[in-house]
Tab-separated table of C-alpha atoms in Angstrom:
chain	number	residue	atom	x	y	z
I	1	UNK	CA	89.006	99.454	67.950
I	2	UNK	CA	90.995	102.672	68.118
I	3	UNK	CA	94.749	102.362	67.622
I	4	UNK	CA	96.739	103.294	70.725
I	5	UNK	CA	100.485	103.937	70.811
I	6	UNK	CA	100.698	103.026	74.477
I	7	UNK	CA	98.458	100.872	76.647
I	8	UNK	CA	98.896	101.234	80.428
I	9	UNK	CA	99.763	97.989	82.187
I	10	UNK	CA	96.914	95.958	83.664
I	11	UNK	CA	96.417	96.593	87.383
I	12	UNK	CA	96.516	93.541	89.667
I	13	UNK	CA	94.593	93.504	92.946
I	14	UNK	CA	93.255	90.520	94.895
I	15	UNK	CA	91.325	90.215	98.139
I	16	UNK	CA	90.440	87.232	100.267
I	17	UNK	CA	89.791	86.300	103.858
I	18	UNK	CA	92.750	87.651	105.748
I	19	UNK	CA	94.898	88.756	102.816
I	20	UNK	CA	95.177	91.627	100.350
I	21	UNK	CA	97.339	91.839	97.245
I	22	UNK	CA	97.801	95.599	96.942
I	23	UNK	CA	97.082	97.087	93.488
I	24	UNK	CA	100.091	97.332	91.211
I	25	UNK	CA	100.745	97.358	87.454
I	26	UNK	CA	101.371	93.905	86.060
I	27	UNK	CA	105.072	93.449	85.188
I	28	UNK	CA	105.752	93.371	81.461
I	29	UNK	CA	106.824	90.116	79.833
I	30	UNK	CA	109.387	91.836	77.601
I	31	UNK	CA	111.010	95.223	77.085
I	32	UNK	CA	108.571	97.700	75.505
I	33	UNK	CA	111.075	99.155	72.992
I	34	UNK	CA	112.133	102.777	72.572
I	35	UNK	CA	108.753	104.317	71.724
I	36	UNK	CA	106.958	102.253	74.337
I	37	UNK	CA	109.510	103.251	76.980
I	38	UNK	CA	109.176	106.962	76.171
I	39	UNK	CA	105.382	106.989	76.052
I	40	UNK	CA	105.118	104.679	79.033
I	41	UNK	CA	107.432	106.841	81.131
I	42	UNK	CA	105.440	109.957	80.321
I	43	UNK	CA	102.292	108.180	81.514
I	44	UNK	CA	103.889	106.602	84.594
I	45	UNK	CA	107.454	105.907	85.679
I	46	UNK	CA	106.548	102.568	87.301
I	47	UNK	CA	104.579	100.893	84.503
I	48	UNK	CA	107.304	99.755	82.083
I	49	UNK	CA	109.375	97.422	84.286
I	50	UNK	CA	109.680	93.782	83.249
I	51	UNK	CA	109.266	90.714	85.470
I	52	UNK	CA	113.000	90.171	85.971
I	53	UNK	CA	113.328	93.639	87.554
I	54	UNK	CA	111.100	92.547	90.451
I	55	UNK	CA	113.928	90.657	92.111
I	56	UNK	CA	117.289	91.868	93.352
I	57	UNK	CA	119.501	92.398	90.327
I	58	UNK	CA	122.160	94.577	88.774
I	59	UNK	CA	121.544	95.157	85.099
I	60	UNK	CA	121.740	97.786	82.370
I	61	UNK	CA	119.665	98.845	79.383
I	62	UNK	CA	120.029	101.383	76.589
I	63	UNK	CA	117.719	104.306	75.970
I	64	UNK	CA	118.650	106.355	72.922
I	65	UNK	CA	122.302	107.355	73.449
I	66	UNK	CA	122.433	106.489	77.131
I	67	UNK	CA	123.049	103.347	79.120
I	68	UNK	CA	121.071	103.184	82.362
I	69	UNK	CA	122.430	100.966	85.132
I	70	UNK	CA	119.616	99.602	87.295
I	71	UNK	CA	120.928	99.088	90.823
I	72	UNK	CA	118.498	96.777	92.568
I	73	UNK	CA	120.450	94.861	95.230
I	74	UNK	CA	121.064	95.976	98.833
I	75	UNK	CA	124.817	95.510	98.368
I	76	UNK	CA	125.050	97.789	95.329
I	77	UNK	CA	122.547	100.316	96.709
I	78	UNK	CA	124.902	100.700	99.660
I	79	UNK	CA	127.817	101.204	97.256
I	80	UNK	CA	126.029	103.991	95.368
I	81	UNK	CA	124.281	105.746	98.259
I	82	UNK	CA	126.931	105.377	100.973
I	83	UNK	CA	130.356	104.137	99.833
I	84	UNK	CA	130.497	106.311	96.701
I	85	UNK	CA	127.792	108.835	97.559
I	86	UNK	CA	129.954	111.816	96.597
I	87	UNK	CA	130.204	110.499	93.043
I	88	UNK	CA	126.480	109.749	92.867
I	89	UNK	CA	124.955	112.625	94.845
I	90	UNK	CA	123.606	114.433	91.777
I	91	UNK	CA	119.909	114.042	91.070
I	92	UNK	CA	119.062	113.301	87.445
I	93	UNK	CA	119.019	116.186	84.918
I	94	UNK	CA	115.301	115.468	84.416
I	95	UNK	CA	114.561	116.081	88.089
I	96	UNK	CA	116.873	119.088	88.391
I	97	UNK	CA	115.467	120.746	85.294
I	98	UNK	CA	111.869	120.023	86.276
I	99	UNK	CA	112.227	121.543	89.761
I	100	UNK	CA	114.836	124.282	89.324
I	101	UNK	CA	112.330	127.118	88.796
I	102	UNK	CA	110.407	126.194	91.939
I	103	UNK	CA	113.180	125.081	94.317
I	104	UNK	CA	116.264	126.852	92.979
I	105	UNK	CA	119.264	125.501	94.872
I	106	UNK	CA	117.155	124.012	97.679
I	107	UNK	CA	118.463	120.979	99.532
I	108	UNK	CA	116.500	118.443	97.468
I	109	UNK	CA	118.364	119.192	94.237
I	110	UNK	CA	121.506	120.994	95.447
I	111	UNK	CA	124.904	119.318	95.524
I	112	UNK	CA	128.556	119.847	96.389
I	113	UNK	CA	129.465	122.653	98.789
I	114	UNK	CA	125.972	124.158	98.786
I	115	UNK	CA	124.488	120.867	99.974
I	116	UNK	CA	127.269	120.333	102.549
I	117	UNK	CA	126.676	123.772	104.087
I	118	UNK	CA	122.905	123.540	104.255
I	119	UNK	CA	122.234	119.904	105.061
I	120	UNK	CA	123.193	120.189	108.768
I	121	UNK	CA	121.145	123.383	109.024
I	122	UNK	CA	117.929	121.865	107.630
I	123	UNK	CA	118.487	118.555	109.437
I	124	UNK	CA	118.704	120.415	112.750
I	125	UNK	CA	115.476	122.306	112.089
I	126	UNK	CA	113.452	119.142	111.359
I	127	UNK	CA	115.381	116.939	113.813
I	128	UNK	CA	113.451	114.301	115.747
I	129	UNK	CA	114.021	116.275	118.953
I	130	UNK	CA	111.796	119.032	117.549
I	131	UNK	CA	108.961	116.654	116.603
I	132	UNK	CA	107.211	116.926	120.018
I	133	UNK	CA	107.031	120.722	119.601
I	134	UNK	CA	105.726	120.532	116.041
I	135	UNK	CA	103.505	117.620	117.100
I	136	UNK	CA	101.151	119.979	118.922
I	137	UNK	CA	100.516	121.746	115.636
I	138	UNK	CA	99.881	118.376	113.957
I	139	UNK	CA	97.281	117.531	116.621
I	140	UNK	CA	95.581	120.917	116.457
I	141	UNK	CA	95.329	121.010	112.654
I	142	UNK	CA	94.128	117.398	112.356
I	143	UNK	CA	91.412	117.844	114.989
I	144	UNK	CA	90.218	120.989	113.228
I	145	UNK	CA	90.278	119.128	109.916
I	146	UNK	CA	88.197	116.314	111.474
I	147	UNK	CA	85.416	118.779	112.175
I	148	UNK	CA	84.993	119.216	108.440
I	149	UNK	CA	84.688	115.470	107.971
I	150	UNK	CA	82.164	115.263	110.811
I	151	UNK	CA	79.920	117.708	108.934
I	152	UNK	CA	79.802	115.568	105.772
I	153	UNK	CA	76.786	113.444	104.870
I	154	UNK	CA	77.249	109.697	105.035
I	155	UNK	CA	76.776	109.405	101.248
I	156	UNK	CA	78.858	112.484	100.336
I	157	UNK	CA	81.722	111.377	98.101
I	158	UNK	CA	84.933	113.388	97.883
I	159	UNK	CA	88.497	112.975	96.592
I	160	UNK	CA	90.839	111.756	99.323
I	161	UNK	CA	94.134	112.758	97.688
I	162	UNK	CA	93.112	116.419	97.661
I	163	UNK	CA	91.772	116.161	101.217
I	164	UNK	CA	95.018	114.707	102.555
I	165	UNK	CA	97.003	117.337	100.638
I	166	UNK	CA	94.879	120.024	102.288
I	167	UNK	CA	95.557	118.535	105.727
I	168	UNK	CA	99.310	118.099	105.341
I	169	UNK	CA	99.727	121.464	103.610
I	170	UNK	CA	98.065	123.186	106.560
I	171	UNK	CA	100.351	121.341	108.990
I	172	UNK	CA	103.532	122.127	107.094
I	173	UNK	CA	102.417	125.720	106.457
I	174	UNK	CA	102.012	126.351	110.173
I	175	UNK	CA	105.234	124.623	111.174
I	176	UNK	CA	107.302	126.456	108.533
I	177	UNK	CA	105.644	129.865	108.468
I	178	UNK	CA	103.817	130.035	111.802
I	179	UNK	CA	100.150	130.299	112.708
I	180	UNK	CA	99.961	133.903	111.526
I	181	UNK	CA	100.382	133.131	107.819
I	182	UNK	CA	96.671	133.603	107.103
I	183	UNK	CA	94.250	131.498	105.086
I	184	UNK	CA	94.635	133.464	101.844
I	185	UNK	CA	98.430	133.226	101.794
I	186	UNK	CA	98.360	129.546	102.795
I	187	UNK	CA	95.938	128.786	99.966
I	188	UNK	CA	98.190	130.655	97.524
I	189	UNK	CA	101.155	128.445	98.471
I	190	UNK	CA	99.107	125.237	98.272
I	191	UNK	CA	97.541	126.134	94.915
I	192	UNK	CA	100.915	127.192	93.510
I	193	UNK	CA	102.556	123.883	94.416
I	194	UNK	CA	99.617	121.865	93.074
I	195	UNK	CA	99.583	123.731	89.775
I	196	UNK	CA	103.366	123.400	89.331
I	197	UNK	CA	103.395	119.638	89.978
I	198	UNK	CA	100.437	119.077	87.669
I	199	UNK	CA	102.400	120.500	84.737
I	200	UNK	CA	105.801	118.886	85.400
I	201	UNK	CA	107.393	117.077	82.449
I	202	UNK	CA	109.759	114.351	83.675
I	203	UNK	CA	111.280	113.424	80.284
I	204	UNK	CA	114.253	115.520	79.144
I	205	UNK	CA	115.052	114.576	75.563
I	206	UNK	CA	118.354	116.471	75.569
I	207	UNK	CA	119.867	114.222	78.231
I	208	UNK	CA	118.962	111.023	76.394
I	209	UNK	CA	120.488	112.440	73.205
I	210	UNK	CA	123.840	113.028	74.942
I	211	UNK	CA	123.802	116.398	76.757
I	212	UNK	CA	124.894	115.638	80.323
I	213	UNK	CA	122.966	118.587	81.786
I	214	UNK	CA	119.914	117.948	79.648
I	215	UNK	CA	118.120	120.771	77.863
I	216	UNK	CA	116.577	123.764	79.615
I	217	UNK	CA	112.838	123.227	79.916
I	218	UNK	CA	110.496	125.937	78.582
I	219	UNK	CA	108.319	126.151	81.674
I	220	UNK	CA	105.684	128.380	80.155
I	221	UNK	CA	103.358	130.903	81.792
I	222	UNK	CA	101.401	128.402	83.916
I	223	UNK	CA	104.402	126.965	85.773
I	224	UNK	CA	106.136	130.334	86.032
I	225	UNK	CA	102.992	131.844	87.504
I	226	UNK	CA	102.682	128.942	89.945
I	227	UNK	CA	106.296	129.363	91.093
I	228	UNK	CA	105.775	133.109	91.578
I	229	UNK	CA	102.696	132.419	93.720
I	230	UNK	CA	104.788	130.267	96.057
I	231	UNK	CA	107.849	132.516	96.033
I	232	UNK	CA	105.850	135.665	96.732
I	233	UNK	CA	104.335	134.338	99.951
I	234	UNK	CA	107.581	132.809	101.229
I	235	UNK	CA	109.641	135.924	100.521
I	236	UNK	CA	107.114	138.081	102.406
I	237	UNK	CA	107.424	135.804	105.450
I	238	UNK	CA	111.232	135.728	105.243
I	239	UNK	CA	111.421	139.509	104.967
I	240	UNK	CA	109.098	139.888	107.953
I	241	UNK	CA	111.408	137.707	110.046
I	242	UNK	CA	114.504	139.564	108.854
I	243	UNK	CA	112.803	142.780	109.954
I	244	UNK	CA	112.230	141.375	113.423
I	245	UNK	CA	108.647	140.166	112.953
I	246	UNK	CA	107.194	136.715	112.341
I	247	UNK	CA	106.349	133.896	114.713
I	248	UNK	CA	109.064	132.709	117.066
I	249	UNK	CA	109.807	128.985	116.881
I	250	UNK	CA	108.619	128.448	113.311
I	251	UNK	CA	111.023	126.782	110.880
I	252	UNK	CA	111.644	130.051	109.051
I	253	UNK	CA	112.357	131.741	112.365
I	254	UNK	CA	114.981	129.070	113.083
I	255	UNK	CA	116.497	129.481	109.605
I	256	UNK	CA	116.732	133.252	109.982
I	257	UNK	CA	118.339	132.989	113.442
I	258	UNK	CA	120.887	130.518	112.124
I	259	UNK	CA	121.651	132.938	109.276
I	260	UNK	CA	122.333	135.679	111.803
I	261	UNK	CA	124.653	133.443	113.859
I	262	UNK	CA	126.441	131.907	110.876
I	263	UNK	CA	126.883	134.422	108.020
I	264	UNK	CA	129.335	132.012	106.362
I	265	UNK	CA	126.329	129.886	105.354
I	266	UNK	CA	125.486	132.587	102.774
I	267	UNK	CA	121.751	132.377	103.402
I	268	UNK	CA	120.335	135.364	101.550
I	269	UNK	CA	116.594	135.859	101.032
I	270	UNK	CA	116.599	133.659	97.917
I	271	UNK	CA	118.421	130.825	99.711
I	272	UNK	CA	116.034	131.013	102.672
I	273	UNK	CA	113.103	130.964	100.253
I	274	UNK	CA	114.462	127.936	98.388
I	275	UNK	CA	114.972	125.934	101.579
I	276	UNK	CA	111.503	126.831	102.864
I	277	UNK	CA	109.981	125.820	99.508
I	278	UNK	CA	111.888	122.525	99.585
I	279	UNK	CA	110.720	121.696	103.111
I	280	UNK	CA	107.146	122.563	102.152
I	281	UNK	CA	107.154	120.381	99.040
I	282	UNK	CA	108.733	117.383	100.772
I	283	UNK	CA	106.626	117.654	103.923
I	284	UNK	CA	103.347	118.262	102.139
I	285	UNK	CA	103.251	115.968	99.122
I	286	UNK	CA	104.882	112.808	100.452
I	287	UNK	CA	102.848	112.550	103.664
I	288	UNK	CA	99.604	113.272	101.819
I	289	UNK	CA	100.320	110.445	99.352
I	290	UNK	CA	101.216	108.049	102.188
I	291	UNK	CA	97.981	108.760	104.071
I	292	UNK	CA	95.889	108.380	100.919
I	293	UNK	CA	97.353	104.926	100.205
I	294	UNK	CA	97.096	103.906	103.875
I	295	UNK	CA	93.350	104.607	103.957
I	296	UNK	CA	92.879	102.672	100.718
I	297	UNK	CA	94.727	99.638	102.074
I	298	UNK	CA	92.877	99.756	105.399
I	299	UNK	CA	89.512	99.873	103.623
I	300	UNK	CA	90.509	96.815	101.588
I	301	UNK	CA	91.741	94.955	104.715
I	302	UNK	CA	88.944	95.204	107.332
I	303	UNK	CA	90.810	92.870	109.727
I	304	UNK	CA	93.588	95.465	109.915
I	305	UNK	CA	91.058	98.252	110.405
I	306	UNK	CA	89.468	96.403	113.350
I	307	UNK	CA	92.874	95.847	114.945
I	308	UNK	CA	93.795	99.526	114.498
I	309	UNK	CA	90.579	100.729	116.145
I	310	UNK	CA	91.156	98.294	119.024
I	311	UNK	CA	94.759	99.450	119.515
I	312	UNK	CA	93.811	103.131	119.598
I	313	UNK	CA	90.994	102.446	122.083
I	314	UNK	CA	93.369	100.455	124.290
I	315	UNK	CA	96.116	103.097	124.255
I	316	UNK	CA	94.055	106.291	124.199
I	317	UNK	CA	90.688	105.315	125.640
I	318	UNK	CA	88.166	107.940	124.594
I	319	UNK	CA	90.644	110.828	124.372
I	320	UNK	CA	92.277	111.995	121.175
I	321	UNK	CA	95.627	110.434	120.196
I	322	UNK	CA	98.558	112.776	120.750
I	323	UNK	CA	102.159	112.981	119.620
I	324	UNK	CA	103.147	111.370	122.929
I	325	UNK	CA	101.233	108.176	121.985
I	326	UNK	CA	103.163	107.430	118.817
I	327	UNK	CA	105.660	104.997	120.307
I	328	UNK	CA	102.833	102.978	121.884
I	329	UNK	CA	100.731	102.851	118.693
I	330	UNK	CA	102.742	99.966	117.264
I	331	UNK	CA	100.203	98.794	114.683
I	332	UNK	CA	99.644	102.359	113.445
I	333	UNK	CA	103.410	102.638	112.935
I	334	UNK	CA	103.488	99.263	111.194
I	335	UNK	CA	100.641	100.236	108.839
I	336	UNK	CA	102.491	103.401	107.822
I	337	UNK	CA	105.728	101.414	107.455
I	338	UNK	CA	104.058	98.837	105.201
I	339	UNK	CA	102.278	101.544	103.208
I	340	UNK	CA	105.652	103.190	102.559
I	341	UNK	CA	107.013	99.830	101.424
I	342	UNK	CA	104.198	99.201	98.956
I	343	UNK	CA	103.808	102.825	97.851
I	344	UNK	CA	107.031	104.772	98.432
I	345	UNK	CA	106.148	108.423	97.718
I	346	UNK	CA	109.185	108.850	95.438
I	347	UNK	CA	109.435	105.473	93.653
I	348	UNK	CA	112.564	106.278	91.627
I	349	UNK	CA	115.868	107.714	92.840
I	350	UNK	CA	117.903	108.448	89.706
I	351	UNK	CA	121.503	109.540	90.192
I	352	UNK	CA	124.044	110.956	87.744
I	353	UNK	CA	127.717	109.997	87.951
I	354	UNK	CA	130.158	112.865	88.437
I	355	UNK	CA	133.056	110.715	87.236
I	356	UNK	CA	133.611	107.303	85.670
I	357	UNK	CA	132.826	104.522	88.133
I	358	UNK	CA	132.249	100.790	88.235
I	359	UNK	CA	129.270	99.076	89.853
I	360	UNK	CA	129.741	95.333	89.810
I	361	UNK	CA	130.417	94.334	86.213
I	362	UNK	CA	129.139	97.596	84.733
I	363	UNK	CA	131.193	100.679	83.973
I	364	UNK	CA	129.286	103.918	84.506
I	365	UNK	CA	130.423	106.764	82.303
I	366	UNK	CA	130.822	110.334	83.472
I	367	UNK	CA	127.369	111.887	83.297
I	368	UNK	CA	125.803	108.424	83.110
I	369	UNK	CA	122.560	107.425	84.777
I	370	UNK	CA	122.239	105.091	87.749
I	371	UNK	CA	118.679	104.137	88.665
I	372	UNK	CA	117.718	103.043	92.165
I	373	UNK	CA	114.044	102.242	92.600
I	374	UNK	CA	112.348	101.891	95.988
I	375	UNK	CA	109.332	100.654	94.015
I	376	UNK	CA	111.308	97.672	92.719
I	377	UNK	CA	113.521	96.825	95.701
I	378	UNK	CA	110.481	96.981	98.018
I	379	UNK	CA	108.738	94.367	95.858
I	380	UNK	CA	111.723	92.132	95.135
I	381	UNK	CA	110.397	88.590	95.453
I	382	UNK	CA	113.722	87.206	96.720
I	383	UNK	CA	113.941	89.816	99.522
I	384	UNK	CA	110.351	89.921	100.780
I	385	UNK	CA	107.825	87.176	101.502
I	386	UNK	CA	104.617	87.844	99.539
I	387	UNK	CA	106.059	91.131	98.284
I	388	UNK	CA	102.792	92.455	96.851
I	389	UNK	CA	100.721	91.617	99.949
I	390	UNK	CA	99.703	94.217	102.521
I	391	UNK	CA	101.209	92.743	105.707
I	392	UNK	CA	101.885	95.342	108.421
I	393	UNK	CA	103.071	92.533	110.707
I	394	UNK	CA	106.402	92.686	108.834
I	395	UNK	CA	107.172	95.737	110.978
I	396	UNK	CA	105.993	94.404	114.362
I	397	UNK	CA	107.740	92.641	117.242
I	398	UNK	CA	111.127	94.245	116.700
I	399	UNK	CA	111.413	93.044	113.106
I	400	UNK	CA	114.833	93.646	111.580
I	401	UNK	CA	114.570	95.202	108.134
I	402	UNK	CA	117.588	95.470	105.833
I	403	UNK	CA	118.145	99.267	105.608
I	404	UNK	CA	119.274	98.925	101.988
I	405	UNK	CA	116.216	96.902	100.958
I	406	UNK	CA	113.754	99.370	102.511
I	407	UNK	CA	114.450	102.914	101.354
I	408	UNK	CA	111.235	104.997	101.202
I	409	UNK	CA	113.212	108.072	102.318
I	410	UNK	CA	116.416	107.132	100.437
I	411	UNK	CA	119.442	106.093	102.503
I	412	UNK	CA	122.951	107.242	103.324
I	413	UNK	CA	124.101	110.869	103.697
I	414	UNK	CA	121.223	112.085	101.472
I	415	UNK	CA	118.501	110.339	103.426
I	416	UNK	CA	115.481	112.641	103.747
I	417	UNK	CA	116.177	115.169	106.508
I	418	UNK	CA	112.483	115.247	107.446
I	419	UNK	CA	112.142	111.472	107.878
I	420	UNK	CA	111.117	111.596	111.557
I	421	UNK	CA	108.827	114.568	111.032
I	422	UNK	CA	107.019	112.889	108.119
I	423	UNK	CA	106.643	109.499	109.780
I	424	UNK	CA	105.354	111.014	113.021
I	425	UNK	CA	102.914	113.202	111.118
I	426	UNK	CA	101.543	110.257	109.109
I	427	UNK	CA	101.120	108.042	112.199
I	428	UNK	CA	99.412	110.764	114.234
I	429	UNK	CA	97.064	111.901	111.458
I	430	UNK	CA	96.108	108.292	110.733
I	431	UNK	CA	95.427	107.534	114.405
I	432	UNK	CA	93.252	110.622	114.953
I	433	UNK	CA	91.181	110.127	111.799
I	434	UNK	CA	90.803	106.336	112.107
I	435	UNK	CA	89.638	106.744	115.701
I	436	UNK	CA	86.903	109.143	114.605
I	437	UNK	CA	85.870	107.939	111.134
I	438	UNK	CA	85.362	104.924	108.963
I	439	UNK	CA	86.738	105.787	105.515
I	440	UNK	CA	85.135	103.817	102.666
I	441	UNK	CA	86.465	103.784	99.109
I	442	UNK	CA	83.802	103.905	96.383
I	443	UNK	CA	82.452	100.347	95.963
I	444	UNK	CA	83.982	98.608	92.960
I	445	UNK	CA	86.732	101.202	92.537
I	446	UNK	CA	90.251	99.902	91.906
I	447	UNK	CA	93.144	102.298	92.333
I	448	UNK	CA	95.842	102.454	89.658
I	449	UNK	CA	99.190	103.617	91.088
I	450	UNK	CA	101.063	105.914	88.708
I	451	UNK	CA	104.129	108.100	89.115
I	452	UNK	CA	105.161	111.280	87.352
I	453	UNK	CA	107.006	112.833	90.281
I	454	UNK	CA	105.367	111.226	93.317
I	455	UNK	CA	103.202	108.106	93.558
I	456	UNK	CA	99.476	108.828	93.231
I	457	UNK	CA	96.307	107.076	92.096
I	458	UNK	CA	95.670	107.729	88.389
I	459	UNK	CA	91.982	108.590	88.805
I	460	UNK	CA	92.203	109.926	92.338
I	461	UNK	CA	90.703	108.241	95.402
I	462	UNK	CA	86.904	108.645	95.727
I	463	UNK	CA	85.793	108.003	99.320
I	464	UNK	CA	83.025	108.611	101.834
I	465	UNK	CA	83.429	108.993	105.604
I	466	UNK	CA	81.167	108.027	108.488
I	467	UNK	CA	81.718	108.936	112.148
I	468	UNK	CA	82.440	105.958	114.393
I	469	UNK	CA	80.334	105.281	117.480
I	470	UNK	CA	82.517	106.026	120.507
I	471	UNK	CA	82.104	105.120	124.137
I	472	UNK	CA	80.636	107.743	126.428
């Protein structure tokens, strides 16, 4: 047998009549040690947690020259993300360094005055009141996308993660840049983002050795080229709008108009580009991952699939679901809500302390690391009944969910600005595609959830689709 320095955790999945234990890495019995932690984290950021982390707790562990405080109780999550959010607003050096070339000072990794100036601007652009307008684009793109699925053979296997990324990238491209972007430019943005994320390194040795800002990452020609692909397209669109062209009502159009009304925001071409890139990344990747996991869970739980098809038929009849149906599609909403609980797109929310602080019994040093994990708090066995089961009914009948125990979009002042946009998009895309197609995962395939930046399946998601018979 070949010697291996790191063995990925065994994946647990169980199915029975009326229940599904969603696939997840088996918790470790004991800490993996320094080398195991480093190698394990480079393989997946969710595979090295021990059993005692899967319940609400406040604890700390050492990694090299750093102490990491794991904040895994609703009470202390509220303290970090709300009560003391100004002290813990900084993303980790690993995340900042990994994304700085692509996003610059975009909202996702900005802080301080820059974040304060731009947060209201971006929040207004993706506000829930604008969702009905953008919803027409979601409908149009998804129906066009469905035509491609309708042309596939029944036995034609394809990779679902890439397909969902293609769908959500087209939606976000049109809502940000407008319908006139063009297929070639849209593909350049999509390919640039995909290439950049594929080569991200989420372990910054300098930080763990004591440098509070971490070490600069040598991004290399591949990532630099990928970032330039994205930046080139976005800057062309921004410049067109600044010159009086571009599509009215697109997100970039709204950003440019706000710049003209409020010069104090200091939104130059680079700032506009960074915010557009941030919105694209957040709106494209996270929704694609959510839809991929939702289809996997539905395939493994045929009783849920039958109920979904029945609900859509009852609400929509034989017409296509629209953005106006979302509130009535309660089970569709619950399925997306439960998918986000089991597979939060960003499973770890590391924060760096600006100043010395105290969380419970633990002192956090200046520059120290605080780790909040949606992956862990969503599966805490003392907070959720059957925490690893796929049970959309948790979100039905006006269920009251603790907002600090369910944080797929973070919480507090830095909650994701595009929360309503992303949820509405996921619900609508799911409803349209489930109404039209049965999606079947390759028989015998078991997904392994892994995280390097967002939560994906290690070997992708091989599926086939078959059109559903619909009433005349």
